[in-house]
Amino acid sequence: MRDSGLDLFDPLTSVMDSDSNSSPTGGRDPDFGFAFNDSNFSDRILRIEIVADALDARPVSEGCRTLADWAARKSKRRRGDAVKNGNALDIINFPEEQILDCQQPDVEDVVGDENLGEEQIPMIEDSPSGDEAAYSDDSDWSEDDSRVLRVKTLHISSPILAAKSPFFYKLFSNGMMESEQRHATLRISASEEAALMELMNFMYSNTLSTNTAPALLDVLMAADKFEVASCMRYCSHLLRNLPMTPESALLYLDLPSSILMADAVQPLTDAAKQFLAARYKDISKFQDEVMNLPLAGIEAVLSSDDLQVASEDAVYDFALKWTRTHYQKLDERRNILCLHLGHHIRFPYMTCRKLRKILTCNDFDHDFAINSVLDALFFKSEAPHRQRIQATEDPTTTNRRFIERAYKYRPVKVVEIEFPRQQCVVYLDLKRNECENLFPSGRVYSQAFHLGGQGFFLSAHCNMDQQSSFHCFGLFLGMQEKGSVTFAVDYEFSARSKSTEEFISKYKGNYTFTGGKAVGYRNMFSVPWTSFVDEDSPYFINDVLHLRAELTIKC
């Protein structure tokens, strides 16, 4: 190979590109399974020292039968910097071999042993050569380290491992004399043994023999530790095809915070987010369950475009309630709301009355509250076509504050006038498909708006015209029920015309409202339903029906 001029350890050569080009199932990479642990196809010997799990008292052979068991076991161990140090290839150089301690230190070990940083890895004699070094399970204990349970020795091909893993690439190509040595030693914990053997086999054969979620997660974590991205993608692919539960979804969401190569499992975490968003899209049906979700789960739910809520005000109220339940300290609540949940609240679709409350809510950082409210008000002031442009400018952004959800109550734009008479102008836009879905007897309600301190709403209906016996579009104005208050109001309904793009008055009148009463017109456009929703209908501009209601309190 050296005569051919091809450097197998050069990251620019094709041998290093196999990971990035491999399919999720590893099928595009060549299968070298026949060469696994075969001295005839190997140029080095890997010695694997297995040491005891100090924090896991349960026998290793028992394993993890459920994801809950897996999560409980893994919660006892700390990765973070420990993994980074392991992947940094801190190799102690001996005359005949390299020794790499890949065990993750336990929390108790770090805290309790002040001399941990000075611990010496014992010098290990040369592994036997030839067939004597075939796959073995030695029971020798090191005199210098009684925690070594056993030693396994494998014949390995450095080009194959280096092509699959930057970890082994660095180990075998550090440019020093050690990179030419025949022997290397890894030290792992007992709980990692099965996963590492699966990983080693994968790097040759591109497949795994295990198919349970706990075992696949163990292999995924081992693949992350030794930087085998193709195996991480393969595990992620298999896990996505297993039945998902709220518990497994939350566990998958927690992976990026504990692994180094999060991009390789991004499809798995995306699938977990989609599962939680779909399961809890109607928060009102799972209030207790959703309230007990951790932060990652709540973010997955609140980030969904398909969240079924009455209005964005309800999302704001829920986020505030969840934060107050889980974070008792004010500083913690502000941090969670401003850095996490606040970015999933779509302030532009909140009512102005609720936006005012944000400015006086101590749970939000003052600057965050000011910027969010101003951002919302500027969006509300834009023309509808400009709003649509803003909502679609960057569809891949993680901050989807301009995307409208499927609200139970349709958002409205309200202009309030105090002088010389109390008055408000309400704009309600309905998409063509929303109108079509009203047939034959549906109705859609707007968000509440206020005039003179009293709440009102608009409702669009598909009615049966009483005189002509055909379906038609109707619009009504109602007052929210609140005691026995009466209100005398002048009102006017208008709609934009496609020909002039101006609002044309359709009906006007006056009515004395009492709680729960409504007034309106069953056939607002005086045409049958089929003509109203027809492609040539004069009332849809770019498939949007623009309605306006003007309300004035009578003197």
PDB file of N, CA and C in Angstrom, residues 225-257:
ATOM      1  N   LYS A 225     -18.672   8.128  21.899  1.00  0.00           N
ATOM      2  CA  LYS A 225     -17.406   8.221  22.642  1.00  0.00           C
ATOM      3  C   LYS A 225     -16.206   7.990  21.732  1.00  0.00           C
ATOM      4  N   PHE A 226     -16.356   7.048  20.788  1.00  0.00           N
ATOM      5  CA  PHE A 226     -15.250   6.735  19.888  1.00  0.00           C
ATOM      6  C   PHE A 226     -15.444   7.366  18.505  1.00  0.00           C
ATOM      7  N   GLU A 227     -16.396   8.297  18.412  1.00  0.00           N
ATOM      8  CA  GLU A 227     -16.565   9.143  17.234  1.00  0.00           C
ATOM      9  C   GLU A 227     -16.857   8.363  15.951  1.00  0.00           C
ATOM     10  N   VAL A 228     -17.739   7.380  16.055  1.00  0.00           N
ATOM     11  CA  VAL A 228     -18.139   6.604  14.884  1.00  0.00           C
ATOM     12  C   VAL A 228     -19.516   7.116  14.450  1.00  0.00           C
ATOM     13  N   ALA A 229     -19.532   8.165  13.664  1.00  0.00           N
ATOM     14  CA  ALA A 229     -20.780   8.828  13.299  1.00  0.00           C
ATOM     15  C   ALA A 229     -21.705   7.906  12.511  1.00  0.00           C
ATOM     16  N   SER A 230     -21.146   7.044  11.647  1.00  0.00           N
ATOM     17  CA  SER A 230     -21.991   6.148  10.856  1.00  0.00           C
ATOM     18  C   SER A 230     -22.773   5.202  11.749  1.00  0.00           C
ATOM     19  N   CYS A 231     -22.179   4.747  12.827  1.00  0.00           N
ATOM     20  CA  CYS A 231     -22.883   3.861  13.757  1.00  0.00           C
ATOM     21  C   CYS A 231     -23.950   4.631  14.532  1.00  0.00           C
ATOM     22  N   MET A 232     -23.668   5.871  14.860  1.00  0.00           N
ATOM     23  CA  MET A 232     -24.671   6.689  15.546  1.00  0.00           C
ATOM     24  C   MET A 232     -25.889   6.889  14.650  1.00  0.00           C
ATOM     25  N   ARG A 233     -25.649   7.148  13.372  1.00  0.00           N
ATOM     26  CA  ARG A 233     -26.769   7.306  12.442  1.00  0.00           C
ATOM     27  C   ARG A 233     -27.552   6.000  12.298  1.00  0.00           C
ATOM     28  N   TYR A 234     -26.820   4.890  12.284  1.00  0.00           N
ATOM     29  CA  TYR A 234     -27.463   3.581  12.161  1.00  0.00           C
ATOM     30  C   TYR A 234     -28.330   3.300  13.391  1.00  0.00           C
ATOM     31  N   CYS A 235     -27.809   3.551  14.589  1.00  0.00           N
ATOM     32  CA  CYS A 235     -28.586   3.359  15.819  1.00  0.00           C
ATOM     33  C   CYS A 235     -29.798   4.286  15.834  1.00  0.00           C
ATOM     34  N   SER A 236     -29.590   5.525  15.412  1.00  0.00           N
ATOM     35  CA  SER A 236     -30.688   6.486  15.364  1.00  0.00           C
ATOM     36  C   SER A 236     -31.782   6.003  14.424  1.00  0.00           C
ATOM     37  N   HIS A 237     -31.382   5.441  13.286  1.00  0.00           N
ATOM     38  CA  HIS A 237     -32.351   4.920  12.316  1.00  0.00           C
ATOM     39  C   HIS A 237     -33.159   3.774  12.918  1.00  0.00           C
ATOM     40  N   LEU A 238     -32.487   2.851  13.607  1.00  0.00           N
ATOM     41  CA  LEU A 238     -33.184   1.710  14.203  1.00  0.00           C
ATOM     42  C   LEU A 238     -34.115   2.163  15.329  1.00  0.00           C
ATOM     43  N   LEU A 239     -33.671   3.117  16.141  1.00  0.00           N
ATOM     44  CA  LEU A 239     -34.500   3.604  17.247  1.00  0.00           C
ATOM     45  C   LEU A 239     -35.742   4.324  16.742  1.00  0.00           C
ATOM     46  N   ARG A 240     -35.613   5.039  15.638  1.00  0.00           N
ATOM     47  CA  ARG A 240     -36.782   5.732  15.084  1.00  0.00           C
ATOM     48  C   ARG A 240     -37.840   4.752  14.597  1.00  0.00           C
ATOM     49  N   ASN A 241     -37.407   3.554  14.207  1.00  0.00           N
ATOM     50  CA  ASN A 241     -38.343   2.554  13.709  1.00  0.00           C
ATOM     51  C   ASN A 241     -38.980   1.733  14.823  1.00  0.00           C
ATOM     52  N   LEU A 242     -38.531   1.909  16.058  1.00  0.00           N
ATOM     53  CA  LEU A 242     -39.150   1.222  17.189  1.00  0.00           C
ATOM     54  C   LEU A 242     -40.342   2.035  17.686  1.00  0.00           C
ATOM     55  N   PRO A 243     -41.346   1.383  18.280  1.00  0.00           N
ATOM     56  CA  PRO A 243     -42.476   2.136  18.841  1.00  0.00           C
ATOM     57  C   PRO A 243     -41.993   3.166  19.857  1.00  0.00           C
ATOM     58  N   MET A 244     -42.495   4.394  19.739  1.00  0.00           N
ATOM     59  CA  MET A 244     -42.063   5.467  20.634  1.00  0.00           C
ATOM     60  C   MET A 244     -43.123   5.708  21.700  1.00  0.00           C
ATOM     61  N   THR A 245     -42.658   6.053  22.876  1.00  0.00           N
ATOM     62  CA  THR A 245     -43.519   6.391  24.008  1.00  0.00           C
ATOM     63  C   THR A 245     -43.096   7.750  24.539  1.00  0.00           C
ATOM     64  N   PRO A 246     -43.918   8.386  25.377  1.00  0.00           N
ATOM     65  CA  PRO A 246     -43.479   9.658  25.974  1.00  0.00           C
ATOM     66  C   PRO A 246     -42.155   9.515  26.716  1.00  0.00           C
ATOM     67  N   GLU A 247     -41.957   8.382  27.405  1.00  0.00           N
ATOM     68  CA  GLU A 247     -40.718   8.180  28.153  1.00  0.00           C
ATOM     69  C   GLU A 247     -39.517   8.082  27.218  1.00  0.00           C
ATOM     70  N   SER A 248     -39.643   7.302  26.135  1.00  0.00           N
ATOM     71  CA  SER A 248     -38.511   7.165  25.218  1.00  0.00           C
ATOM     72  C   SER A 248     -38.258   8.480  24.476  1.00  0.00           C
ATOM     73  N   ALA A 249     -39.314   9.193  24.104  1.00  0.00           N
ATOM     74  CA  ALA A 249     -39.140  10.463  23.412  1.00  0.00           C
ATOM     75  C   ALA A 249     -38.369  11.455  24.274  1.00  0.00           C
ATOM     76  N   LEU A 250     -38.717  11.531  25.549  1.00  0.00           N
ATOM     77  CA  LEU A 250     -38.007  12.450  26.455  1.00  0.00           C
ATOM     78  C   LEU A 250     -36.558  12.022  26.628  1.00  0.00           C
ATOM     79  N   LEU A 251     -36.319  10.718  26.640  1.00  0.00           N
ATOM     80  CA  LEU A 251     -34.950  10.227  26.764  1.00  0.00           C
ATOM     81  C   LEU A 251     -34.137  10.595  25.534  1.00  0.00           C
ATOM     82  N   TYR A 252     -34.728  10.480  24.348  1.00  0.00           N
ATOM     83  CA  TYR A 252     -34.019  10.848  23.122  1.00  0.00           C
ATOM     84  C   TYR A 252     -33.738  12.351  23.074  1.00  0.00           C
ATOM     85  N   LEU A 253     -34.668  13.148  23.587  1.00  0.00           N
ATOM     86  CA  LEU A 253     -34.448  14.596  23.604  1.00  0.00           C
ATOM     87  C   LEU A 253     -33.300  14.972  24.522  1.00  0.00           C
ATOM     88  N   ASP A 254     -33.029  14.155  25.510  1.00  0.00           N
ATOM     89  CA  ASP A 254     -31.968  14.455  26.456  1.00  0.00           C
ATOM     90  C   ASP A 254     -30.592  14.069  25.922  1.00  0.00           C
ATOM     91  N   LEU A 255     -30.550  13.303  24.835  1.00  0.00           N
ATOM     92  CA  LEU A 255     -29.267  12.833  24.323  1.00  0.00           C
ATOM     93  C   LEU A 255     -28.325  13.952  23.876  1.00  0.00           C
ATOM     94  N   PRO A 256     -28.789  14.966  23.105  1.00  0.00           N
ATOM     95  CA  PRO A 256     -27.841  15.986  22.643  1.00  0.00           C
ATOM     96  C   PRO A 256     -27.119  16.723  23.752  1.00  0.00           C
ATOM     97  N   SER A 257     -27.700  16.760  24.957  1.00  0.00           N
ATOM     98  CA  SER A 257     -27.033  17.457  26.051  1.00  0.00           C
ATOM     99  C   SER A 257     -25.950  16.600  26.676  1.00  0.00           C
TER     100      SER A 257
END
